[in-house]
Amino acid sequence: MTTTSTGTRKLTIARAMAEATAQAMREDPTVFVMGEDVGPLGGVFGNTRGLHEEFGSDRVRDTPISETAFIGAAVGAASDGMRPIVELMFVDFFGVCMDAIYNLMAKNTYFSGGRVKVPMVLMTSTGGGYSDAGQHSQCLYATFAHLPGMKVVVPSNAHDAKGLMTAAIRDDNPVVFMYHKALQGMGWLGTEKGATVPVPEEAYSVEIGKAAVAREGRDLTLVSLGAGVHHCLRAAKALEAEGFDAEVVDLRSLVPLDRETVRASVAKTGRLIVVDEDYHSFGVSGEIIASVVEHDHRLKAAPARVAYPDIPIPFAPTMEQWALPDADKIVAAFHQMLRNH
Amino acid sequence: MTTTSTGTRKLTIARAMAEATAQAMREDPTVFVMGEDVGPLGGVFGNTRGLHEEFGSDRVRDTPISETAFIGAAVGAASDGMRPIVELMFVDFFGVCMDAIYNLMAKNTYFSGGRVKVPMVLMTSTGGGYSDAGQHSQCLYATFAHLPGMKVVVPSNAHDAKGLMTAAIRDDNPVVFMYHKALQGMGWLGTEKGATVPVPEEAYSVEIGKAAVAREGRDLTLVSLGAGVHHCLRAAKALEAEGFDAEVVDLRSLVPLDRETVRASVAKTGRLIVVDEDYHSFGVSGEIIASVVEHDHRLKAAPARVAYPDIPIPFAPTMEQWALPDADKIVAAFHQMLRNH
Amino acid sequence: MHPTRDQRLWMYRQMVTSRYLEERIETLYMEGKTPVFNMAKGPIPGEMHLSNGQEPCAAGVCAHLGPEDIVTATHRPHHIAVAKGVDLDAMVAEIFGKATGLAGGRGGHMHLFDERVNFSCSGIIGEGLGPAVGAALSRKMQGKSGVAVAFMGEGAANQGAFHEALNLAAVWQLPVVFVIEDNAWGISVAKQASTAVPRNDSRAAAYGMPGMHVADNDVDGVFAAAGEAIARARDGQGPSLIEIETARLAGHFMGDGEDYRPEGEKAGLEARDPIPRYRRALLEAGLLDAAADAGLVDEAHERVEAAIRFAQDSDFLPAEAALDAVFV
Amino acid sequence: MHPTRDQRLWMYRQMVTSRYLEERIETLYMEGKTPVFNMAKGPIPGEMHLSNGQEPCAAGVCAHLGPEDIVTATHRPHHIAVAKGVDLDAMVAEIFGKATGLAGGRGGHMHLFDERVNFSCSGIIGEGLGPAVGAALSRKMQGKSGVAVAFMGEGAANQGAFHEALNLAAVWQLPVVFVIEDNAWGISVAKQASTAVPRNDSRAAAYGMPGMHVADNDVDGVFAAAGEAIARARDGQGPSLIEIETARLAGHFMGDGEDYRPEGEKAGLEARDPIPRYRRALLEAGLLDAAADAGLVDEAHERVEAAIRFAQDSDFLPAEAALDAVFV
Ligand SMILES: Cc1ncc(C[n+]2csc(CCOP(=O)(O)OP(=O)(O)O)c2C)c(N)n1
Ligand SMILES: Cc1ncc(C[n+]2csc(CCOP(=O)(O)OP(=O)(O)O)c2C)c(N)n1
Ligand SMILES: [Mg+2]
Ligand SMILES: [Mg+2]
């Protein structure tokens, strides 16, 4: 294991996830990976690439298309001394196996009064933007974050992805690791350049439950996660040209949710826009806004959200792109906010 | 079919649901019921009582414990000219069959550009308070309301239950009908007296998507749904004794969500407390608060919520009752609100 | 495979203990629930699923298991928990929701976890199967001994989880045994109204694994079948499926009116109650005499009474403890 | 059951049409995706699952179906849609995301719904089975004719939905046929690494229904098996399961490197391409001569070209139409 940090070596999120996993597997024989096509193929989204070659079929297991069984099995293995990393290929597939996730993985620790640990990572891809339509493009962040007993992380860049992955593997609690396809750095899914950043070679943790201020600013707080962070950064740049200074908060983790960082930012700027690619209603955007105003509602303007409308995700790129959050929509929401007040 | 409205005959929600269903089945031969123990047993929660006797095993079908298959089958039957009413016995079981619900039932209309109708009702019980522990006591309102393509209704009394059930059966869209066990009027689950109200004998609809003002008031808006409405009414009574006049909004429907009624109420009172038995974060309470403040954030006080904490539901009654919303907690939240401002 | 004298007595003791435990629970459960039956009331609130009549399934299987072996059980777990050696005091205290319970009262009777003997159960049909497969995988990967046994009702054999778990266990040739307690009912729905085949052991063929059937709620028959299946698992020969004809002597849960039962069914089942039958068999085989039986029964009763006293004497956790133990 | 001359030619025409359609889609899909392959680009963005090689499954089954019969298909639906008589113009327009598409472009290639011929498909493994059972139930309850056929891949036979749907169909003796297209792969995972039995038709026994197997991607064999199964269903004799040995000539989706294939596999599959084989068989049987073949092929190609022109010439819906059709 190399422990020299170069500070300049850039990785994609896919490679950062694989590296974190490989380092953990080298250190700890109880760590193993299972899921569909995680073996020789290296994961449809590249995040297990190289693992099967290095660790073999025992520790990197292709499974049948039986999510209920293999996620349930991960729970059983995790309670028996292993540290499984299990993949749900698309988060959209949660419907066939949510019971194993939210009723077993997330609750067994509570049901045992804390005596049974479930140290596992459920990694799953999120997001659209490449016309994969309504069963392969969802984010479903709130669907997971709403239900108690599992931590939920959503990295926006490779540095955080590696650190959060390492933290998730080391955590004695179940962690849902939601990676956005557009950030994976797989060319075929498009590539958000900002997600591919310098990543230290040695293993390190990024604390689960701490948001990051991705950009400091005085006039407006933009709160987002995953791919949305990059839209916010672009919007902040555009607003800068107009003379406004936006702060961008990257939540990184939904459970635990770092309300303090968000509140501190809004206390400073007085304005809040939440950007979320998950569905608009009963989701992340509502929670963030409520978390701010229940604490202090005296903002300079009514808070706003730029979220995915409450519609299934359409296939046609014209419709899909129109519905997706982007920098223009954020800028427009800010302009609207100024007009209203 | 009797069409005389007495105006005084009281029904439990369980009987109101069964009556609405029976009336629809008499009128429309395509309406049928399926689910676990909905036949001779009449439903574990009584809401199909008498149906098997009247309509027989063809139209009132006990199923195997195969939620994925029979809810998927309901979707297939609904698209083929039938109007199934299908029961998911406890909402807590959604994890074994959510795919059929949210990816099929809720999306087939969209995927077909509106040409395939899915006129079905998914009825499911919610709520705790009787020590049924963490896999049989959840509400999960937001879990359903967050995902597009299905209407979601939550009655608080038998009048609305019958009217919403009739509306749901007649609706050409899928409707999730979430009934709270404590309101069913089954003695063995305790009985919220306020839920058993006069119910007209003839069939009638309560519009899906319209909230009701369950109590008018000037000083404070309490927003809730299902069992929470009764906590709010009790809290309003207690506050009245203190000289405060609380308005209680009964959402009745989460999708569509009647934001106008909530906003109008808060515009009048300037104060908002949301009461929800579903989990606190990323749920109903956040959405209601955000819906109000994004529209107008200039309230008299920071909005507040009394929701279920982000923990699995504990078995021991001491712990469970402590965690559940109730009138005292609502009153306390209001006192806190006054202290803060 | 025939049980030894000690094994037979051990099985008998488990059955007697479980039965008495549930008789006592039945009484205690009803406290505060008359004249109006309200689940929320009394010292044991919530749903209560008794396993009266199904004790042979638990005893016959667990006779082959040690503490290191893994068992996942269902919403109807008491007989299995007893036979698996779950700490009786902590288990009863959990059923009462007390601080001294297995989970401090957070779980209740459908969520009994005792990691010391690798026991757990859960309230969703078919939910224990995946975890059993995973625990078996864990043992195989770690090169540790131990087999996993997943119990379920015959109704669970129609749940998707059944299919996926059996297939996965077979593909990976894991040391796991699937045990179906066929009590002929899933709540009010009869097996033949929900299951396309008369016997679920015939479904084993769909996974290329041995399927075994035990007729007539016969504990020695369970012992024999489970012995074979568990030996195969320990020997690295992969999973098996067993279906046991058993009987639910009580309702699905307490409060169940049981109107759906055909007339006479209940009386017939009671006449075939496996515990008196086994007692007679042991007496006839000379493995037990009346005095030894009385001693064994007394001892079992005293163990149960002690556990109940322990539970009753224990306090509840402070209510705010509800917030603890979500995460470790 | 032997196909008539007309039936054989009909099946051949479906296969040729589907194959040519996919060859054209393949080309069009790659527009805008070179030199850098990015799924979001080009006139057909998103995932693209081709069915090249699997046409016999569709043609042999659909030869027995009329518009009133129900078919649910998978993420790999084109061959089935063609054989079921889905409107080709509207289907191709949907694949292009156009206003004239089956759903105005909201669905795309994995979500083709044509209610006029009772066809639908979906992107989640095993998802079509429940709806097929329900449509069959609907027909039975309404006393209307029509059978339902649920297609799936061999990988889907390990999903819980498979088990539940087959059991339910069998318990209720519904007119439904389950068809497994065994192309030996689920993405990169070989059947033998995921399935505990060599042949899924053997799983039919777990539901007390007939299981049938068709070897060697033989369209006449599919015709025979499907004919029997569908006749049984129409006759009120309940469901059947058929597994067909077929071949995925392309990658799982376009862009798949297919490195997981054993060496030579692909060449072997191509050498056994079912369409040239069937052409030869028809020529040999004297049901076709070179001229008739050329005519049939030209006609099929022209139909496809017309549909593509139709799609290309169509507009997109206004973007805001994304908000419509969530509810009716
Ligand atoms: C997925 C799921 N569906 C339904 C239920 C409700 N339920 C609880 S027990 C039961 C019957 C179970 O029958 P069986 O598996 O035969 O076990 P038994 O109760 O007879 O021991 C049902 C339907 C549940 N807990 N989980
Ligand atoms: C529930 C679910 N799990 C996983 C996937 C991802 N996935 C799409 S196609 C596929 C392989 C399917 O294999 P098979 O059923 O044999 O069909 P084939 O692709 O070979 O036609 C997988 C795993 C999915 N769509 N749905
Ligand atoms: Mg049973
Ligand atoms: Mg396949």
mmCIF file of C-alpha atoms and ligand atoms in Angstrom, chain C residues 54 153-155 181-187 248, ligand 3:
data_model
loop_
_atom_site.group_PDB
_atom_site.id
_atom_site.type_symbol
_atom_site.label_atom_id
_atom_site.label_comp_id
_atom_site.label_asym_id
_atom_site.label_seq_id
_atom_site.Cartn_x
_atom_site.Cartn_y
_atom_site.Cartn_z
ATOM 1 C CA GLN C 54 -45.183 -26.092 16.805
ATOM 2 C CA GLY C 153 -44.024 -20.613 7.963
ATOM 3 C CA GLU C 154 -45.533 -22.358 4.970
ATOM 4 C CA GLY C 155 -47.029 -19.028 3.948
ATOM 5 C CA GLU C 181 -43.164 -24.982 9.718
ATOM 6 C CA ASP C 182 -46.298 -25.916 7.847
ATOM 7 C CA ASN C 183 -49.153 -25.181 10.198
ATOM 8 C CA ALA C 184 -51.535 -25.110 7.241
ATOM 9 C CA TRP C 185 -52.512 -21.471 7.789
ATOM 10 C CA GLY C 186 -51.176 -18.037 7.022
ATOM 11 C CA ILE C 187 -53.402 -16.009 9.305
ATOM 12 C CA ARG C 248 -50.953 -23.986 15.254
HETATM 13 MG MG MG E 3 -48.498 -20.962 8.589
#
